[in-house]
Amino acid sequence: MRWDNLRLTDRVGASEPDDPAAPLFARGAVTRTFDTPEFKGMTFYEIRARSIVNRVPAASRVPFEYTINPYRGCSHSCIYCFARKTHEYLDLDAGADFDSKIVVKVNAAELARKELASPRWGGHHIAMGTNVDCYQRAEGRYRLMRGILAALRDAANPFSILTKGTLILRDLDLLTEAAEVTEVSASVSAGFVDPGMWRAVEPGTPHPRRRLEACATLNDNGIACGVLMAPILPYLTDSPAQLERTVKEIADSGATHIAPIVLHLRPGAREWWLSWLSREHPRLVPRYLELYGRGAYAPKAYQQRITAQVKELAGRFGVGRATPAMARRLPP
């Protein structure tokens, strides 16, 4: 990821230029801590970005070309998060710093409105929540997404949102207004529903069942919402019984579709994950080194087997058909 689009400006309360405790990128940014339990131990670096609509590098293997990311770092603290490496570009570490030192682009909404109105902008689809979650805990305080969604609505610009958060429901009014003038879709991420595993590897997120309830609410209000069943964790959440339980609950949520993705371990996430695994499940370390010894992805044969199992279960439980949440929207 590139960070040359961040302009740091002197403001009241900004870090001193020669403050040795501040990371290099934050010299001149406003550095804040909040004395509330939900933000305990966290630091926020408020910066003014030069641009907010980012073009995804051509080499990226993603099905979208443009993104908006109002935050860097994420309080969800998912042990496996693939975006961890990006914090190293800021002279921060990919572990605890990624979870607790959050970059906030405070001018994101005004930039979005300006860039979407530019004659050079082609009205392309914009994906949000694809790097770090735009509805992480900080959004409850900074409320950047409301301004961004209003700008997208007013420009009738198509967009999608991926989130592990339930805070997206706060903006249901803007989402439904936007859906009247352009294409709007959402996905919630829930790779498993086991409460013990959730607490262990996604400690800053809402319970998976709450995410699936959010999925149902979005669909009930006309916002097409599917589920990214990700990540599926080898030897931890991939047993036939676990997959069946997860897919059934996804089907019950009324999800429009389900997309399974097996855990991948890119640099940054790989080290953090294996460190956690060696503490909590040391017997699995050799198995993981065998699966991921050649790179970031599990062998294709394993991925294909998991995908086939999920596809069969989705068909059995009727994902995308008239499940309970969807039935409530059908005419009598």
Short mmCIF file of N, CA, C and O in Angstrom, two decimals, residues 68-74 76 127-140 142-146 148-149 159-165 167-168 170-171 187:
data_model
loop_
_atom_site.label_atom_id
_atom_site.label_comp_id
_atom_site.label_asym_id
_atom_site.label_seq_id
_atom_site.Cartn_x
_atom_site.Cartn_y
_atom_site.Cartn_z
N ILE A 68 -12.24 2.89 -0.88
CA ILE A 68 -12.14 3.99 0.07
C ILE A 68 -11.83 3.36 1.42
O ILE A 68 -12.54 2.46 1.87
N ASN A 69 -10.77 3.84 2.06
CA ASN A 69 -10.35 3.32 3.37
C ASN A 69 -10.14 4.50 4.33
O ASN A 69 -9.09 5.14 4.31
N PRO A 70 -11.13 4.82 5.15
CA PRO A 70 -10.98 5.97 6.06
C PRO A 70 -10.07 5.72 7.25
O PRO A 70 -9.68 6.66 7.93
N TYR A 71 -9.72 4.44 7.51
CA TYR A 71 -8.88 4.10 8.66
C TYR A 71 -7.73 3.20 8.22
O TYR A 71 -7.82 2.50 7.21
N ARG A 72 -6.64 3.21 9.01
CA ARG A 72 -5.54 2.24 8.89
C ARG A 72 -5.28 1.69 10.28
O ARG A 72 -5.25 2.42 11.26
N GLY A 73 -5.06 0.38 10.35
CA GLY A 73 -5.05 -0.30 11.64
C GLY A 73 -6.49 -0.63 12.01
O GLY A 73 -7.44 -0.04 11.47
N CYS A 74 -6.66 -1.59 12.93
CA CYS A 74 -8.03 -2.02 13.22
C CYS A 74 -8.14 -2.61 14.62
O CYS A 74 -7.41 -3.54 14.98
N HIS A 76 -10.45 -4.45 15.69
CA HIS A 76 -11.02 -5.80 15.72
C HIS A 76 -10.00 -6.81 16.25
O HIS A 76 -10.37 -7.85 16.80
N ALA A 127 -15.36 -0.24 -3.52
CA ALA A 127 -15.46 -1.24 -2.46
C ALA A 127 -14.89 -0.67 -1.17
O ALA A 127 -13.83 -0.03 -1.18
N MET A 128 -15.59 -0.89 -0.08
CA MET A 128 -15.13 -0.40 1.23
C MET A 128 -15.07 -1.56 2.22
O MET A 128 -15.83 -2.52 2.13
N GLY A 129 -14.13 -1.44 3.17
CA GLY A 129 -13.94 -2.50 4.17
C GLY A 129 -13.07 -3.63 3.67
O GLY A 129 -13.02 -4.70 4.29
N THR A 130 -12.37 -3.41 2.59
CA THR A 130 -11.58 -4.48 1.97
C THR A 130 -10.16 -4.55 2.49
O THR A 130 -9.45 -5.52 2.23
N ASN A 131 -9.71 -3.52 3.21
CA ASN A 131 -8.37 -3.55 3.80
C ASN A 131 -8.52 -3.68 5.31
O ASN A 131 -8.23 -4.73 5.88
N VAL A 132 -9.00 -2.65 5.97
CA VAL A 132 -9.41 -2.78 7.38
C VAL A 132 -10.87 -2.35 7.46
O VAL A 132 -11.40 -1.72 6.55
N ASP A 133 -11.52 -2.70 8.54
CA ASP A 133 -12.96 -2.52 8.64
C ASP A 133 -13.33 -1.06 8.82
O ASP A 133 -12.89 -0.41 9.78
N CYS A 134 -14.15 -0.53 7.91
CA CYS A 134 -14.59 0.85 8.03
C CYS A 134 -15.62 1.03 9.14
O CYS A 134 -15.93 2.17 9.52
N TYR A 135 -16.14 -0.08 9.68
CA TYR A 135 -17.06 -0.02 10.81
C TYR A 135 -16.45 -0.62 12.07
O TYR A 135 -17.14 -1.23 12.89
N GLN A 136 -15.15 -0.43 12.22
CA GLN A 136 -14.49 -0.81 13.46
C GLN A 136 -14.90 0.16 14.55
O GLN A 136 -15.61 1.14 14.32
N ARG A 137 -14.43 -0.09 15.76
CA ARG A 137 -14.88 0.65 16.94
C ARG A 137 -14.70 2.17 16.80
O ARG A 137 -15.54 2.95 17.23
N ALA A 138 -13.62 2.61 16.16
CA ALA A 138 -13.35 4.04 16.03
C ALA A 138 -14.45 4.77 15.28
O ALA A 138 -14.70 5.97 15.51
N GLU A 139 -15.14 4.08 14.38
CA GLU A 139 -16.18 4.73 13.58
C GLU A 139 -17.33 5.22 14.45
O GLU A 139 -18.00 6.21 14.13
N GLY A 140 -17.54 4.59 15.60
CA GLY A 140 -18.58 5.05 16.50
C GLY A 140 -18.30 6.44 17.03
O GLY A 140 -19.24 7.19 17.34
N TYR A 142 -15.78 8.70 15.36
CA TYR A 142 -15.43 9.63 14.28
C TYR A 142 -16.53 9.80 13.24
O TYR A 142 -16.57 10.81 12.53
N ARG A 143 -17.38 8.81 13.05
CA ARG A 143 -18.56 8.91 12.18
C ARG A 143 -18.19 9.34 10.75
O ARG A 143 -18.91 10.11 10.11
N LEU A 144 -17.10 8.84 10.24
CA LEU A 144 -16.66 9.21 8.90
C LEU A 144 -17.55 8.59 7.82
O LEU A 144 -17.75 9.17 6.75
N MET A 145 -18.07 7.41 8.08
CA MET A 145 -18.82 6.70 7.05
C MET A 145 -20.13 7.40 6.68
O MET A 145 -20.58 7.31 5.52
N ARG A 146 -20.74 8.11 7.59
CA ARG A 146 -21.98 8.80 7.23
C ARG A 146 -21.73 9.84 6.15
O ARG A 146 -22.50 9.97 5.19
N ILE A 148 -19.22 9.82 4.02
CA ILE A 148 -18.82 9.12 2.80
C ILE A 148 -20.04 8.55 2.09
O ILE A 148 -20.19 8.68 0.86
N LEU A 149 -20.95 7.93 2.84
CA LEU A 149 -22.15 7.36 2.23
C LEU A 149 -23.04 8.44 1.64
O LEU A 149 -23.65 8.25 0.57
N PHE A 159 -21.55 1.15 -4.92
CA PHE A 159 -20.56 0.79 -3.92
C PHE A 159 -20.98 -0.48 -3.19
O PHE A 159 -22.14 -0.92 -3.25
N SER A 160 -20.01 -1.07 -2.51
CA SER A 160 -20.25 -2.23 -1.67
C SER A 160 -19.46 -2.08 -0.39
O SER A 160 -18.46 -1.35 -0.34
N ILE A 161 -19.92 -2.77 0.65
CA ILE A 161 -19.27 -2.70 1.97
C ILE A 161 -19.09 -4.11 2.50
O ILE A 161 -20.02 -4.92 2.47
N LEU A 162 -17.89 -4.39 3.00
CA LEU A 162 -17.59 -5.63 3.70
C LEU A 162 -17.27 -5.28 5.15
O LEU A 162 -16.46 -4.38 5.40
N THR A 163 -17.90 -5.96 6.09
CA THR A 163 -17.66 -5.61 7.49
C THR A 163 -17.83 -6.80 8.42
O THR A 163 -18.58 -7.73 8.13
N LYS A 164 -17.12 -6.76 9.53
CA LYS A 164 -17.36 -7.65 10.66
C LYS A 164 -18.14 -6.92 11.75
O LYS A 164 -18.39 -7.48 12.82
N GLY A 165 -18.46 -5.66 11.52
CA GLY A 165 -19.11 -4.86 12.53
C GLY A 165 -20.62 -4.81 12.34
O GLY A 165 -21.13 -4.99 11.24
N LEU A 167 -22.12 -1.97 13.39
CA LEU A 167 -22.35 -0.53 13.35
C LEU A 167 -22.89 -0.09 12.00
O LEU A 167 -23.46 1.00 11.89
N ILE A 168 -22.75 -0.92 10.98
CA ILE A 168 -23.31 -0.59 9.68
C ILE A 168 -24.81 -0.30 9.76
O ILE A 168 -25.34 0.52 8.99
N ARG A 170 -26.33 1.41 11.90
CA ARG A 170 -26.53 2.83 12.24
C ARG A 170 -26.82 3.64 10.99
O ARG A 170 -27.58 4.63 11.03
N ASP A 171 -26.22 3.22 9.87
CA ASP A 171 -26.33 3.99 8.62
C ASP A 171 -27.34 3.39 7.66
O ASP A 171 -27.29 3.64 6.45
N SER A 187 -21.66 -7.21 2.48
CA SER A 187 -21.33 -8.56 2.93
C SER A 187 -20.85 -8.46 4.36
O SER A 187 -20.13 -7.51 4.71
#
